[in-house]
Structures are given as structure tokens and as C-alpha cells.
Coordinates of C-alpha atoms and ligand atoms in Angstrom, one line a residue:
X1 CA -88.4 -1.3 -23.6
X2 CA -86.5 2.2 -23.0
X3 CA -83.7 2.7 -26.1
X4 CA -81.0 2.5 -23.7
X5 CA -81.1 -1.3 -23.0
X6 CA -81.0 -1.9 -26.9
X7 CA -77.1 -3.0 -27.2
X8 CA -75.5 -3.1 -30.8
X9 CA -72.6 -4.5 -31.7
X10 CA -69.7 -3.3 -34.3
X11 CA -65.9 -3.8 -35.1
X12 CA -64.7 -0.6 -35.0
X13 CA -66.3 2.1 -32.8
X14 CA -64.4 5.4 -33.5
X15 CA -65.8 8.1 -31.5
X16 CA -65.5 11.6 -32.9
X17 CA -65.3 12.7 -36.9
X18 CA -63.3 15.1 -37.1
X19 CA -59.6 14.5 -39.9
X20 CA -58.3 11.4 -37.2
X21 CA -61.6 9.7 -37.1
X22 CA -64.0 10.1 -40.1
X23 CA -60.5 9.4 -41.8
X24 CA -60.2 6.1 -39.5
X25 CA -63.5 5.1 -40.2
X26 CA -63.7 5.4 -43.7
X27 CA -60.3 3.6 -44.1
X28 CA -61.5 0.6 -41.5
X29 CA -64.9 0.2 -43.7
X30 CA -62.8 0.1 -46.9
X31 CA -61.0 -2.7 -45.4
X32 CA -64.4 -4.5 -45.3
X33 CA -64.4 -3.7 -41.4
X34 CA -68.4 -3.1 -39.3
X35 CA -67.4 0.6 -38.9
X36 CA -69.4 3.2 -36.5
X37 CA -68.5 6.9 -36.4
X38 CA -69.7 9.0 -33.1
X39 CA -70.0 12.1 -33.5
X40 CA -71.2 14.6 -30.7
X41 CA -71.3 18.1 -32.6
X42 CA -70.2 18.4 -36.3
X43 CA -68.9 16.0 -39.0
X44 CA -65.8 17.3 -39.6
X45 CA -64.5 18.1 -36.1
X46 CA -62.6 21.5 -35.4
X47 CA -60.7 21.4 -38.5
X48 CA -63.1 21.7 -40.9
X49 CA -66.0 23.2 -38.7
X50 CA -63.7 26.0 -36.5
X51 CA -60.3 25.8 -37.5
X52 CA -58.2 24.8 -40.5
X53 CA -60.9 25.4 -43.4
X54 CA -63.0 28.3 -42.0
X55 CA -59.4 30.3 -40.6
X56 CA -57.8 29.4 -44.3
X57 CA -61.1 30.6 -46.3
X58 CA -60.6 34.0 -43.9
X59 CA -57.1 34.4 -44.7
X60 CA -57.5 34.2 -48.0
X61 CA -60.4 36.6 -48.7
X62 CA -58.2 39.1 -45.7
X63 CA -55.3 38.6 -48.5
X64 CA -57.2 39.5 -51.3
X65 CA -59.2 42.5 -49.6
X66 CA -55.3 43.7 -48.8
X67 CA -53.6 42.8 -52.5
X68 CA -55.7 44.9 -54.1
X69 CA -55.6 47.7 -52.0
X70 CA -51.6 47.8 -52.1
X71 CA -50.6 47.2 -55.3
X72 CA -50.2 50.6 -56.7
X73 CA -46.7 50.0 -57.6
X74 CA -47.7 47.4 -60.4
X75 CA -50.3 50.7 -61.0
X76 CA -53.2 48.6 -59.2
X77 CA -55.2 51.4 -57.7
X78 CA -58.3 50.0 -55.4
X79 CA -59.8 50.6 -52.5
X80 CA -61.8 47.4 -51.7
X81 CA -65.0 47.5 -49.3
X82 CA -64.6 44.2 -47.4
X83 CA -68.8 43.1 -46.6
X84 CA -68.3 41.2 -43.4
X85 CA -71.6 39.1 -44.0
X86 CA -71.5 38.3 -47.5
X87 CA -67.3 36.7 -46.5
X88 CA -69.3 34.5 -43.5
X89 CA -71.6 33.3 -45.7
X90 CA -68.9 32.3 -48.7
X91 CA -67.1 30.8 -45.9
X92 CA -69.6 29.4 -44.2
X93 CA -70.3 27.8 -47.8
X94 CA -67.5 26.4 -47.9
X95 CA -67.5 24.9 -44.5
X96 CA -70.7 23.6 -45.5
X97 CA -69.4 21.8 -49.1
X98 CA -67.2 19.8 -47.1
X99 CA -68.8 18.7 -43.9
X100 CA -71.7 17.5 -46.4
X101 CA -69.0 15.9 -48.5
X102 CA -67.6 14.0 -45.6
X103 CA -70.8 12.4 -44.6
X104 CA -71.2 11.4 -47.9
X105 CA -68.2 10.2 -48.2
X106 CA -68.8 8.2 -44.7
X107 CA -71.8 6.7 -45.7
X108 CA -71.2 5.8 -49.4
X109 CA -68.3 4.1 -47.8
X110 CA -70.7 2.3 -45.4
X111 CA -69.8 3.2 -42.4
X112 CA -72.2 3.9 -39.9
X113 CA -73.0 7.3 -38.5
X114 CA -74.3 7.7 -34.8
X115 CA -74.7 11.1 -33.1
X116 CA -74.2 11.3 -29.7
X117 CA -71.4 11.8 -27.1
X118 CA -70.0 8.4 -26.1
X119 CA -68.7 7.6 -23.0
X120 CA -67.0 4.0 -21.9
X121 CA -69.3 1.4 -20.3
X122 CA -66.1 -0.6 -19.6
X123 CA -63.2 -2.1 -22.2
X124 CA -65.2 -3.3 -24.3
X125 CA -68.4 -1.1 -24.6
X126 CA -70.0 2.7 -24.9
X127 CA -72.6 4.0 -23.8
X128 CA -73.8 6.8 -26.0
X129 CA -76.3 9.9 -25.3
X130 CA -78.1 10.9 -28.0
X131 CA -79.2 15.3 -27.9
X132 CA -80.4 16.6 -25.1
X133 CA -82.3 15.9 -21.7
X134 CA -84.7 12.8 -23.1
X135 CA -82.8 11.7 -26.1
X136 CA -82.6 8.4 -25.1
X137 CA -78.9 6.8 -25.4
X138 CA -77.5 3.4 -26.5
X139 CA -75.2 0.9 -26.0
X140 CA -72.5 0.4 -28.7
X141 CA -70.3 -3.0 -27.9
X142 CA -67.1 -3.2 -29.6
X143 CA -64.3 -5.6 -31.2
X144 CA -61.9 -2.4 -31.3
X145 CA -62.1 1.3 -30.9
X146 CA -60.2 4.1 -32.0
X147 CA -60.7 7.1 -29.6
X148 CA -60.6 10.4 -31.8
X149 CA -62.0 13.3 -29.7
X150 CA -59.7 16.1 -30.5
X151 CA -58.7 19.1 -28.6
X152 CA -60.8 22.4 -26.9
X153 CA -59.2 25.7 -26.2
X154 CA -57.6 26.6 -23.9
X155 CA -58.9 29.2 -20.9
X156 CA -57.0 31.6 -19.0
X157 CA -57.9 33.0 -16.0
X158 CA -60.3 36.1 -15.9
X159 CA -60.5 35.4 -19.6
X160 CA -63.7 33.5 -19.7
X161 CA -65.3 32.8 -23.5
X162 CA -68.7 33.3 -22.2
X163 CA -68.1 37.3 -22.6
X164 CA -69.2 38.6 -25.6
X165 CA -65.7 40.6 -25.6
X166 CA -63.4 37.8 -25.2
X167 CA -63.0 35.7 -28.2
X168 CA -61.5 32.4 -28.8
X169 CA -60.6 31.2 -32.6
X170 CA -63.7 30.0 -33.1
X171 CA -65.5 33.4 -32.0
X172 CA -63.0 35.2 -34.2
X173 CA -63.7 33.1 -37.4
X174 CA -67.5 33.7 -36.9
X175 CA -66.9 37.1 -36.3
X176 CA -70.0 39.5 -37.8
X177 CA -67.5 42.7 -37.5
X178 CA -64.4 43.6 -38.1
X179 CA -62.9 45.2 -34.8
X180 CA -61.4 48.5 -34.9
X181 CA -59.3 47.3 -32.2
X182 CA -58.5 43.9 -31.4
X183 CA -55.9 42.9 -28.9
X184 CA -54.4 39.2 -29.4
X185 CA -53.1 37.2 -26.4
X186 CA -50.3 34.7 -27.8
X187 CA -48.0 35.0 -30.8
X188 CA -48.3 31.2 -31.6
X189 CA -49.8 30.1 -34.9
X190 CA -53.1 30.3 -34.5
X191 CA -52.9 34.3 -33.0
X192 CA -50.5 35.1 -35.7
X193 CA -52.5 33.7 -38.6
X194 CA -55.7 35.5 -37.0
X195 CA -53.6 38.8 -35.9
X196 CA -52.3 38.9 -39.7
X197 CA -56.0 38.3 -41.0
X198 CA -57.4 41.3 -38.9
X199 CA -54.7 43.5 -39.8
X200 CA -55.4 43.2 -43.3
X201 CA -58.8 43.8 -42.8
X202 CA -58.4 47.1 -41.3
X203 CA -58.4 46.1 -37.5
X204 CA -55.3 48.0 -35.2
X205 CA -54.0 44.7 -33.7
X206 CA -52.0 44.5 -30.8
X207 CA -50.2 41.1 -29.7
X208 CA -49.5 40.3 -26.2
X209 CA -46.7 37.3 -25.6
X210 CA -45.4 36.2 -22.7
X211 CA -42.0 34.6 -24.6
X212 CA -39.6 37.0 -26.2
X213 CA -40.5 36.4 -30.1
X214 CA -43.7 35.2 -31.6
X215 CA -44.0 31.9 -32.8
X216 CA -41.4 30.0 -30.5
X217 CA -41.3 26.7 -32.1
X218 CA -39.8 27.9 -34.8
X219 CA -36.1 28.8 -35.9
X220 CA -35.3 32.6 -35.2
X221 CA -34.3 33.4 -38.2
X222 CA -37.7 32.1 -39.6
X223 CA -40.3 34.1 -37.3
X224 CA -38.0 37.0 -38.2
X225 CA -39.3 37.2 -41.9
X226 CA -43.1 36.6 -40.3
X227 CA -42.4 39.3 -37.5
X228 CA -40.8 41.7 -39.7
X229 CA -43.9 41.3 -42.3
X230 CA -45.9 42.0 -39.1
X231 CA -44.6 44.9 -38.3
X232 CA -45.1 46.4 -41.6
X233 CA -49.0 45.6 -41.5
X234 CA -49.0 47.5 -38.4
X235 CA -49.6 44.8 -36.0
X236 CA -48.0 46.0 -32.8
X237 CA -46.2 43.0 -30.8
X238 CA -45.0 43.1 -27.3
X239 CA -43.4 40.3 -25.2
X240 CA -42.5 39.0 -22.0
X241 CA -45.7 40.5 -21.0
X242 CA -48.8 38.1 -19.7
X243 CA -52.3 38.9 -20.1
X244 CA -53.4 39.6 -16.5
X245 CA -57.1 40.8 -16.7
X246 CA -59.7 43.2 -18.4
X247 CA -62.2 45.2 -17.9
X248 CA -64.9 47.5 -19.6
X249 CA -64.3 51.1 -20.8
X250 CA -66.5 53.5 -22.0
X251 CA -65.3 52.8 -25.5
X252 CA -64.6 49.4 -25.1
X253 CA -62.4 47.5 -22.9
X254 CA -59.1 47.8 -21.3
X255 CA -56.8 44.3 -21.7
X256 CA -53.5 44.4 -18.5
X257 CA -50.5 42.6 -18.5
X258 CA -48.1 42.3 -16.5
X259 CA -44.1 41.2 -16.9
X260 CA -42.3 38.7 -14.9
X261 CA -41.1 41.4 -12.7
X262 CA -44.5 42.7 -12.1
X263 CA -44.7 45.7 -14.6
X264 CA -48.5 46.3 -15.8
X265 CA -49.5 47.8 -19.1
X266 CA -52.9 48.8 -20.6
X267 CA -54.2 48.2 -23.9
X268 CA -57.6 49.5 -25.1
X269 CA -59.5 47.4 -27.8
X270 CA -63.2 46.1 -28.9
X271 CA -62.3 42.4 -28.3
X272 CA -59.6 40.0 -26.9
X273 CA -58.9 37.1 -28.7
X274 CA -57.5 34.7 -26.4
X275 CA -55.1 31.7 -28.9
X276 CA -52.7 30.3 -26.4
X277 CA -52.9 26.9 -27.3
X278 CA -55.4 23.9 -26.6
X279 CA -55.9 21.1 -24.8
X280 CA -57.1 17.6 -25.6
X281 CA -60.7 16.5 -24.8
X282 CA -60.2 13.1 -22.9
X283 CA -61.6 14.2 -19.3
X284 CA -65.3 13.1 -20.5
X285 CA -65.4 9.8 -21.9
X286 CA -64.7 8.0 -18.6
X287 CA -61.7 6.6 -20.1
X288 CA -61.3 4.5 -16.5
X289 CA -63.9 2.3 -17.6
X290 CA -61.8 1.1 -20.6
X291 CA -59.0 0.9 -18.6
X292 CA -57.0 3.6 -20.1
X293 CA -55.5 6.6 -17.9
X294 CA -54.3 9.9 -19.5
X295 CA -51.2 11.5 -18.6
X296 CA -51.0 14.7 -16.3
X297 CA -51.7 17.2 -19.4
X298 CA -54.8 14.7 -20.4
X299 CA -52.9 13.2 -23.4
X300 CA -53.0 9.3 -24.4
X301 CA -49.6 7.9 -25.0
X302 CA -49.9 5.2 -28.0
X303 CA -47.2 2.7 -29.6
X304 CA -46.4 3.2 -33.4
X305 CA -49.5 1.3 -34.3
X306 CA -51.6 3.8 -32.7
X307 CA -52.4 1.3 -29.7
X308 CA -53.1 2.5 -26.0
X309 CA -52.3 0.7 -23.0
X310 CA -55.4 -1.7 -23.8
X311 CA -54.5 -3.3 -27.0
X312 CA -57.6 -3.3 -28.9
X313 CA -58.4 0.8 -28.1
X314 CA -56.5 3.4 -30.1
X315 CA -56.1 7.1 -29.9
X316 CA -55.4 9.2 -32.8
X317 CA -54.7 12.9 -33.7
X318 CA -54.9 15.9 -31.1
X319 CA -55.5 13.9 -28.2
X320 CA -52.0 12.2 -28.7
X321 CA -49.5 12.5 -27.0
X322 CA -45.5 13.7 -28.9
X323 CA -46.9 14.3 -31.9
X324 CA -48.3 17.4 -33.0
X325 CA -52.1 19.0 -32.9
X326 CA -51.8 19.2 -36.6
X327 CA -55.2 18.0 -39.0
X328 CA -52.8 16.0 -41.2
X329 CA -51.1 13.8 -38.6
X330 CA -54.6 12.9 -37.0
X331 CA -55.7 11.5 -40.4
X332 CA -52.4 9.6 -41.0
X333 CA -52.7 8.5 -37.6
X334 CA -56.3 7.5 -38.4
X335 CA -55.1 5.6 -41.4
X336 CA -52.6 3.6 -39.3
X337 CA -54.3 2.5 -36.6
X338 CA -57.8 1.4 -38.7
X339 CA -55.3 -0.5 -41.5
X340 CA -53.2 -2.3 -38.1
X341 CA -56.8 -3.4 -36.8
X342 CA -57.4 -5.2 -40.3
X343 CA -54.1 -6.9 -40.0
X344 CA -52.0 -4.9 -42.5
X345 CA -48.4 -4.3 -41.5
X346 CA -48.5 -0.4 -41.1
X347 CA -46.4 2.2 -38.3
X348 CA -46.9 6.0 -38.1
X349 CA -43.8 7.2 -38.8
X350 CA -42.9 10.6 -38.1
X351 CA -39.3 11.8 -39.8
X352 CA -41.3 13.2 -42.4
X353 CA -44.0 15.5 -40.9
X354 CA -44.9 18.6 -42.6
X355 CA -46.4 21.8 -40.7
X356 CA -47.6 24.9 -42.3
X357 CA -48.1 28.4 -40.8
X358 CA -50.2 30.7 -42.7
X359 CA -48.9 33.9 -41.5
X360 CA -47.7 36.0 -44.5
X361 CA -45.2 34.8 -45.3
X362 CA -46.0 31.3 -44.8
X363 CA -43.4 29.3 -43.0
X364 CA -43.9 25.2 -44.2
X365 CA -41.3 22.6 -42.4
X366 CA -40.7 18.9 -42.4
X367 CA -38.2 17.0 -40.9
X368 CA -35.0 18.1 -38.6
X369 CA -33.4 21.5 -38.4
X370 CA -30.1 21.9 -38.7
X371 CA -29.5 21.9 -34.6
X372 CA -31.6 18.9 -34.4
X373 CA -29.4 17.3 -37.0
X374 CA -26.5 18.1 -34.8
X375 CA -28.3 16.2 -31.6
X376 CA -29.1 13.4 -33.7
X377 CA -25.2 13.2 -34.8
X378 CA -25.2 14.1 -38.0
X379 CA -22.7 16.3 -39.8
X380 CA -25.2 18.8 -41.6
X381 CA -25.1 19.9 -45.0
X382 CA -26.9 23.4 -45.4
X383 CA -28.0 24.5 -48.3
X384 CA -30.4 27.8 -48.5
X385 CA -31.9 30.4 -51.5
X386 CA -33.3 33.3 -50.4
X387 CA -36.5 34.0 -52.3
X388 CA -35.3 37.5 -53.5
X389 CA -33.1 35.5 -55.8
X390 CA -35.9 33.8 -57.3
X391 CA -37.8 35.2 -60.6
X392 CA -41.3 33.8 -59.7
X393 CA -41.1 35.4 -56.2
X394 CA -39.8 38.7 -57.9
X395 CA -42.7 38.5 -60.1
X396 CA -45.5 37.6 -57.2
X397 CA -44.4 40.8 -55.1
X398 CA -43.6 38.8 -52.6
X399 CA -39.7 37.9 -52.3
X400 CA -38.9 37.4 -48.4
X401 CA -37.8 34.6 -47.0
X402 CA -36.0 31.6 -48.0
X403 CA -35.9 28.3 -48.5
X404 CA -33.7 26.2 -46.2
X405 CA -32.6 22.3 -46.9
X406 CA -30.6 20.8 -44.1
X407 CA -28.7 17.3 -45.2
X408 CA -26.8 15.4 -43.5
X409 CA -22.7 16.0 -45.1
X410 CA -21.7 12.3 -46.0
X411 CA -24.3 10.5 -47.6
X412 CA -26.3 13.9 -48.9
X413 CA -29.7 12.0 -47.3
X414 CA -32.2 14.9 -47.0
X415 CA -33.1 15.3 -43.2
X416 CA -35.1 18.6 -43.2
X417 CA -36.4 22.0 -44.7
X418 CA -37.6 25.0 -43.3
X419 CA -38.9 27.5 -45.5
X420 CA -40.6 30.9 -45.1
X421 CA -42.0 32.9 -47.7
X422 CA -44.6 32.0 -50.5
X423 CA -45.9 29.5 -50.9
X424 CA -44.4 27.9 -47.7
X425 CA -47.5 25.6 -47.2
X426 CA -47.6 24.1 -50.5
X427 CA -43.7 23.9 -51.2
X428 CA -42.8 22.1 -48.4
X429 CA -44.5 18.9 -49.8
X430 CA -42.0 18.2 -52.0
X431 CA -39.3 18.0 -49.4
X432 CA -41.7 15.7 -47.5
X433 CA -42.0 13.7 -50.1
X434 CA -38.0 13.8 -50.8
X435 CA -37.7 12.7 -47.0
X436 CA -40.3 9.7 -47.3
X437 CA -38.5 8.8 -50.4
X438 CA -35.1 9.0 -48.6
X439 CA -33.9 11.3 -51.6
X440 CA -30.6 12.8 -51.3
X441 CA -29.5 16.3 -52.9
X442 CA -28.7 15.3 -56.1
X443 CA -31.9 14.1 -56.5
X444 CA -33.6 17.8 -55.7
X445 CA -30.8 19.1 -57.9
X446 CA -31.1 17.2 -60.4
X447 CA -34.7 17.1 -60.8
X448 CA -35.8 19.9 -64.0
X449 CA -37.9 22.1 -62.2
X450 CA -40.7 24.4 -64.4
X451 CA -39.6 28.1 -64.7
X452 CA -40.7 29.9 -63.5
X453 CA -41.5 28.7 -60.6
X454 CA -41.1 29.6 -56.3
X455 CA -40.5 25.4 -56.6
X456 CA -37.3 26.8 -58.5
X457 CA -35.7 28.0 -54.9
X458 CA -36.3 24.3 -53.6
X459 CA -33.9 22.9 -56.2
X460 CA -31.6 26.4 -56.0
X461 CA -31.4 25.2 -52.3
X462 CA -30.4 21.4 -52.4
X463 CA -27.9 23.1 -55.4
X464 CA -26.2 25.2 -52.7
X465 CA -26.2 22.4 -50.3
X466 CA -24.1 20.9 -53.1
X467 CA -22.2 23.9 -53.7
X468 CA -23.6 24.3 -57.1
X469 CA -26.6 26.8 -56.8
X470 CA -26.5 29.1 -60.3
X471 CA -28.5 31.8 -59.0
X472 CA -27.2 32.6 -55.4
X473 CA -23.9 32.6 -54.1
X474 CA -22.8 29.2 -52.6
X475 CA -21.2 28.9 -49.4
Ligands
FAD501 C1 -58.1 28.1 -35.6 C2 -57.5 26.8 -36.0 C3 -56.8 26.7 -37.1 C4 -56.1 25.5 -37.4 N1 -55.4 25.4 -38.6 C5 -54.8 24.2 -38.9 C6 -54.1 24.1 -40.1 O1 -54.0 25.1 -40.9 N2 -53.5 22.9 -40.4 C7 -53.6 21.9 -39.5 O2 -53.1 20.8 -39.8 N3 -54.3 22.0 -38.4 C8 -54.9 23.1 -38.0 N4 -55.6 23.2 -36.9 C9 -55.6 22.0 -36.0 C10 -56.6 21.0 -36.4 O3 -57.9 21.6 -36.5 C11 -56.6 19.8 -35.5 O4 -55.2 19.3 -35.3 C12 -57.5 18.7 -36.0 O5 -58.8 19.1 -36.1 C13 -57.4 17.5 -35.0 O6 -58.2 16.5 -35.5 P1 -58.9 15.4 -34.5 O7 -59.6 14.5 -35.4 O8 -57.8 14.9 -33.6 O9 -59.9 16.2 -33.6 P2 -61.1 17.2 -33.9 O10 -61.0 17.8 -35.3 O11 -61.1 18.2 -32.7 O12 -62.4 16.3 -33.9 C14 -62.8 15.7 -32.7 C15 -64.2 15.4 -32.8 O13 -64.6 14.6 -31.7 C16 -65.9 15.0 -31.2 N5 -66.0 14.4 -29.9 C17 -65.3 14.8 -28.8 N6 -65.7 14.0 -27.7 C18 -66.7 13.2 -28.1 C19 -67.5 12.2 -27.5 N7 -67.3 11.9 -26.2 N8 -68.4 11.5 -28.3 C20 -68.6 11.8 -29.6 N9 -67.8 12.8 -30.2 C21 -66.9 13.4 -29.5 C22 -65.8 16.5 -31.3 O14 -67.1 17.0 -31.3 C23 -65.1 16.7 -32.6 O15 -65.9 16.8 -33.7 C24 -56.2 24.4 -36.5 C25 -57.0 24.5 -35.4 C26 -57.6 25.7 -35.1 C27 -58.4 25.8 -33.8

């Protein structure tokens, strides 16, 4: 008998393991749920094999390299010597710790693990390769499924990855050099986290965006403080300009753009890294079989409970569609739909969704700006401390930025935070947290907050809101 007529049978099949899925499965199994997890490539997925964990461990070593080599006005004098292989292998260390932890974590849990790449038999079964040409394959049947295959990059044209020149994030995070010259095509978050991580260790970085500002889904006012910043690390930005093509030079290569009215300009560099967004992976699972069709951009629409079209298939996390590509919303997502298959009465709800840039500054928001506030007909309340006001940011040597709260007028609700500077990524939890707890204000204001502290400027802010603050002037 050939391995492929062998036909299993579980109650949750969730194919792929990276935050939406091995979260999905674990949480299905501990809800006494027969849980298998497919996975194709790594346990972990992109976030913790090629993007959130590795690009963080980068930044942070790319900080430190640049800290110490500019703080001579606290009378630090250094010039560190940044040793390219011994960064990948702590890196790579890390990557390691945790993509071991989460199989653990999987199994101890007992769910099952399966590796292979799963494709739909029909609605209520996969068919799963196992390796390469002669692996053999299987046939996994299924009560439910929760579809978790995550994004890829994306490709432009006469930009193709296979070059050894033309890097996508996950070429730049494995990176055995540092280039001396490294153009950047996009200004979203993932090139300005990267661009900012070269710059600092010692690359001449040139971004190329088609838009007229970097990081457009943000508030102006807020990829000011990370553009600025930029600028002073020497990273040299240029918009409305499209990368057109490139080709080799003696030196290197030559990267063209072009402007909307057809105006070309050259940039010389080692490498091109291409970050202009991604796209999800849904094209390859012969989703027609299950009876589920993906709209025109490949993403699954869902219900609140996670549900597609076909009730007892989810899809969680990038491959979503309206919510965003971010490692934290597949694993909520992940949590929903696997606690709605055991029967518990659960909805994603998304009014309190944090995101985190870490560009330096970091930017960290949750919730509605003050213009979306305004849609939503609400009279907002703004309340806002600029970090230079704040002791602890005065202290760190890094006081840009501000901290943002946006309420709405009459009932002092909390609706949303922007805030850019440090710490961003790690401050804006507690104005999540306000938000899921429908705080209002007085709550943040009231709350004693440890001095000194950058979580100081979150209470200065709701304070100002309130026409109150003590340490900045209030509106
Ligand atoms: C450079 C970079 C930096 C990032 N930084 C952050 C950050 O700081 N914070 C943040 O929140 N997000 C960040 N992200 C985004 C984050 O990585 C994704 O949002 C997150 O990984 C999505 O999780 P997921 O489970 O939906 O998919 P993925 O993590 O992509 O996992 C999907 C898994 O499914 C597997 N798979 C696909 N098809 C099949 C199949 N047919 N059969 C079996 N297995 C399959 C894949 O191999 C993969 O392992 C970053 C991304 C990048 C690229």
C-alpha cells in the first residue's frame, strides 16, 4: 500500500505555524480539541523565522553598535567594530530558541505536527506532500480547519530575488555583509526599519518612494519625527520616484527611477532591497476544492468568528482580508476562531489593535486618530505631551516625539493614541489596554505612574486632554 491512500482523520486541521496557526492549534488542543498543525517550511512562520524576531534582534544590536559610537556628549567615547558573523549567529540563536520553543510548546500541548504542504482534496479533506519528489503524501480528513498560510513578498518587475543583488527582507536579515551602499525601494515599515538598521551600521542608504512621505499610513505629523531622525542618520529619501530597473556597474550596480511625469534618476549601490509590501499565500492550496474563492488581491474575507464562506473552514492572520499583516492580530485571530470551534462565545474585535514601527523613534498606535474620530462622529478630545517635556526621555537621550491620546469630548471614553518616540512599541500597550477596558481620561490621569518613567507622558497626555497636564502647557 503507497502512503498516500493512508487517510487520517482530526478535528482541527490548521495548515501553516507561523503566530495565527501554531497559536490556533495550541489553543484548539487546550480546549481538549484532535489538533494537527501543517507546516511546509519552518515552525514559526515568517514572523519568527524572517521577519518580526530576526529584523527586531538586527535592530537592536544596529542600535547598540550606533549608541555607543555617539554618545560622546554623556563623555561615552567608542568606536565599536560591528562583526557581521558573530550578529547572525546571536540572531540566528535566537531565532533558533524560539522556533524550538514553539514546537515544544505544540507538542507538550498535544497537538499534532505534520510537515508537508497541504492542499484541499475537497471541503472536507487535504491532501498533504510530504519533502520532495518521492516523499510520499497523505490524506488528512477534517471536522474543521483553520487555514493560516501567511503572506510572501512581494515582486516588482525587473526586480527579481533570484539575483544575488536584489534583496528582499529576508535576504537583508541574513545578510553576511554590511553594504557600503544599499538603495531601499519603499519607505513603508519594513524598508524604514531595515533602512534605519543599515544606516546605523555604516551602510550610505538611499530610499526610493513612489508616495510623497515615507510611511503613509501614518499621521504626518508622526513620520515627521521618524523622517527627520532619518535624515540625521544620513539616510537619503526621495519620493514620487518608482523604481524602474537596474543594472550592473563596474563597482556595483546602478538602481533607475523614474517620476510620474517620466523623469529618470540613477543611484549607484552594492544591493537593492526591494520592501514594498506583501501578498498573501492563498493561490496554492486549491482553495476551490473547499469551496472557498479569494478575492481579486488573494485575500479570504471571514465573519467576526474568523469563519469563511464554508462554515466549518477559517482563515486567520495575513491572509485576511481588513485587518492588518501584523504577527499579533494573526494570533488573536488564531485564538478566536480555535475557541468558536469549541463552542465558546468569542468575536475578534478590532477597536483596540495595536501596531508598532521600529524605526527610531518608534511610532506604537491603537485605536482611532483624531480624523477618524471625526468620521466616526465623535467630538474629539486631544490631549498630547511632547517627550522633550518628559524627565525619563531627557535622561535616555532620546526626547522626540510625543505622545498623542485622542478621546472622544463628552463622555472622556478613550478612542485612540498615536505616539512616536521611545519606547513607542511598548507604551502603546497601555492605551490598548485602556481602550479594551473602555477607560476614560480620568482613569489614565488618575492612575500614579512610577517616576521616572517615558509611561509618565501617557498620563501627562490623557492630563492635557483634561486640561490639567503639570508638565506641559495645556490647550
Ligand atoms: C521583515 C518583517 C518584519 C516584520 N515585523 C513585524 C513586527 O515587528 N510586528 C508584527 O506584528 N509583524 C511583523 N511582521 C509581519 C508578521 O511577520 C506577519 O504578520 C505574521 O508572520 C503573520 O502570521 P501568519 O501566521 O498569518 O503567517 P506566517 O507567519 O507567514 O506563517 C504562515 C506559515 O504557513 C506556511 N504555509 C504556507 N502555505 C502552506 C501550505 N500549503 N501547507 C503548509 N504550510 C503552509 C508557511 O510556510 C508559513 O510558515 C514582519 C514581517 C516581515 C517580513
Amino acid at each position: 500500500m503507497v502512503v498516500g491512500d493512508i487517510a487520517t482523520g482530526t478535528d482541527v486541521l490548521v495548515i501553516g505555524a507561523g503566530p495565527g496557526g501554531y497559536v490556533a492549534a495550541i489553543r484548539a488542543a487546550q480546549q481538549g480539541l484532535d489538533t494537527t498543525l501543517v507546516e511546509k517550511d519552518a515552525f514559526g512562520g515568517t514572523c519568527l523565522n524572517y521577519g518580526c524576531i530576526p529584523s527586531k534582534a538586527l535592530i537592536t544590536s544596529a542600535d547598540l553598535a550606533h549608541e555607543a559610537g555617539h554618545a560622546e556628549e554623556m563623555g561615552i567615547h567608542a568606536d565599536p567594530v560591528v562583526d557581521m558573523s558573530q550578529l547572525r549567529d546571536w540572531k540566528d540563536g535566537v531565532v533558533d530558541q524560539l522556533t524550538g520553543g514553539v514546537e515544544k510548546l505544540c507538542k507538550a500541548n498535544g497537538v499534532n505536527l505534520v510537515e508537508g504542504t497541504a492542499r484541499f482534496k475537497d471541503k472536507n479533506a487535504v491532501r498533504i506532500a510530504h519533502g520532495g519528489e518521492g516523499q510520499g503524501s497523505e490524506t488528512i480528513e477534517f471536522e474543521h480547519c483553520i487555514i493560516a498560510t501567511g503572506s510572501r513578498v512581494i515582486q516588482i518587475p525587473g526586480f527579481d530575488f533570484a539575483n544575488e543583488q536584489v534583496w528582499s527582507s529576508r535576504d537583508a536579515l541574513a545578510a553576511e555583509t554590511v553594504p557600503d551602499d544599499l538603495v531601499v525601494v519603499g519607505g513603508g515599515y519594513i524598508g524604514m526599519e531595515l533602512s534605519t538598521t543599515f544606516a546605523k551600521l555604516g551602510s550610505n542608504v538611499t530610499v526610493v518612494e513612489m508616495l510623497d512621505d515615507i510611511l503613509p499610513t501614518y499621521e504626518s505629523d508622526v513620520a515627521r519625527v521618524v523622517r527627520k531622525r532619518a535624515e540625521l542618520l544620513g539616510i537619503d529619501m526621495h519620493f514620487g520616484e518608482g523604481a524602474s530597473g537596474w543594472r550592473e556597474d563596474d563597482d556595483g550596480i546602478v538602481v533607475t527611477t523614474e517620476t510620474e511625469d517620466g523623469e529618470e534618476s540613477e543611484y549607484y549601490a552594492d544591493k537593492v532591497l526591494v520592501a514594498v509590501g506583501r501578498s498573501p499565500v492563498t493561490d496554492t492550496m486549491e482553495l476551490e476544492n473547499a469551496g472557498i474563492e479569494a478575492d481579486e488581491r488573494g485575500f479570504i474575507e471571514v465573519d467576526d468568528f474568523r469563519r469563511t464562506d464554508v462554515d466549518h473552514i477559517y482563515a486567520i492572520g495575513d491572509i485576511v482580508a481588513d485587518t492588518p499583516m501584523l504577527a499579533h492580530v494573526a494570533s488573536q485571530e488564531g485564538v478566536v476562531a480555535a475557541e468558536h470551534i469549541a463552542g465558546e462565545p468569542v468575536a475578534f474585535d478590532s477597536q483596540a489593535v495595536p501596531a508598532a514601527v521600529f524605526t527610531d523613534p518608534e511610532i506604537g498606535t491603537v485605536g482611532m486618530t483624531e480624523e477618524e474620530a471625526e468620521e466616526a462622529g465623535f467630538t474629539p478630545a486631544i490631549g498630547q505631551m511632547p517627550f522633550g517635556a518628559s524627565g525619563r526621555a531627557l535622561t535616555t537621550g532620546h526626547a522626540e516625539g510625543f505622545v498623542r491620546i485622542v478621546a472622544d469630548e463628552d463622555s472622556g471614553f478613550i478612542l485612540g493614541a498615536q505616539i512616536v518616540g521611545p519606547e513607542a512599541s511598548e507604551l502603546i500597550a497601555e492605551l490598548a489596554l485602556a481602550i479594551e477596558m473602555g477607560a476614560r481620561l480620568e482613569d489614565v490621569a488618575a492612575t500614579i505612574h512610577t517616576h521616572p518613567t517615558l509611561a509618565e507622558a501617557v498620563m501627562e497626555a490623557a492630563e492635557n486632554a483634561l486640561g490639567q497636564a503639570i508638565h506641559t502647557l495645556n490647550r
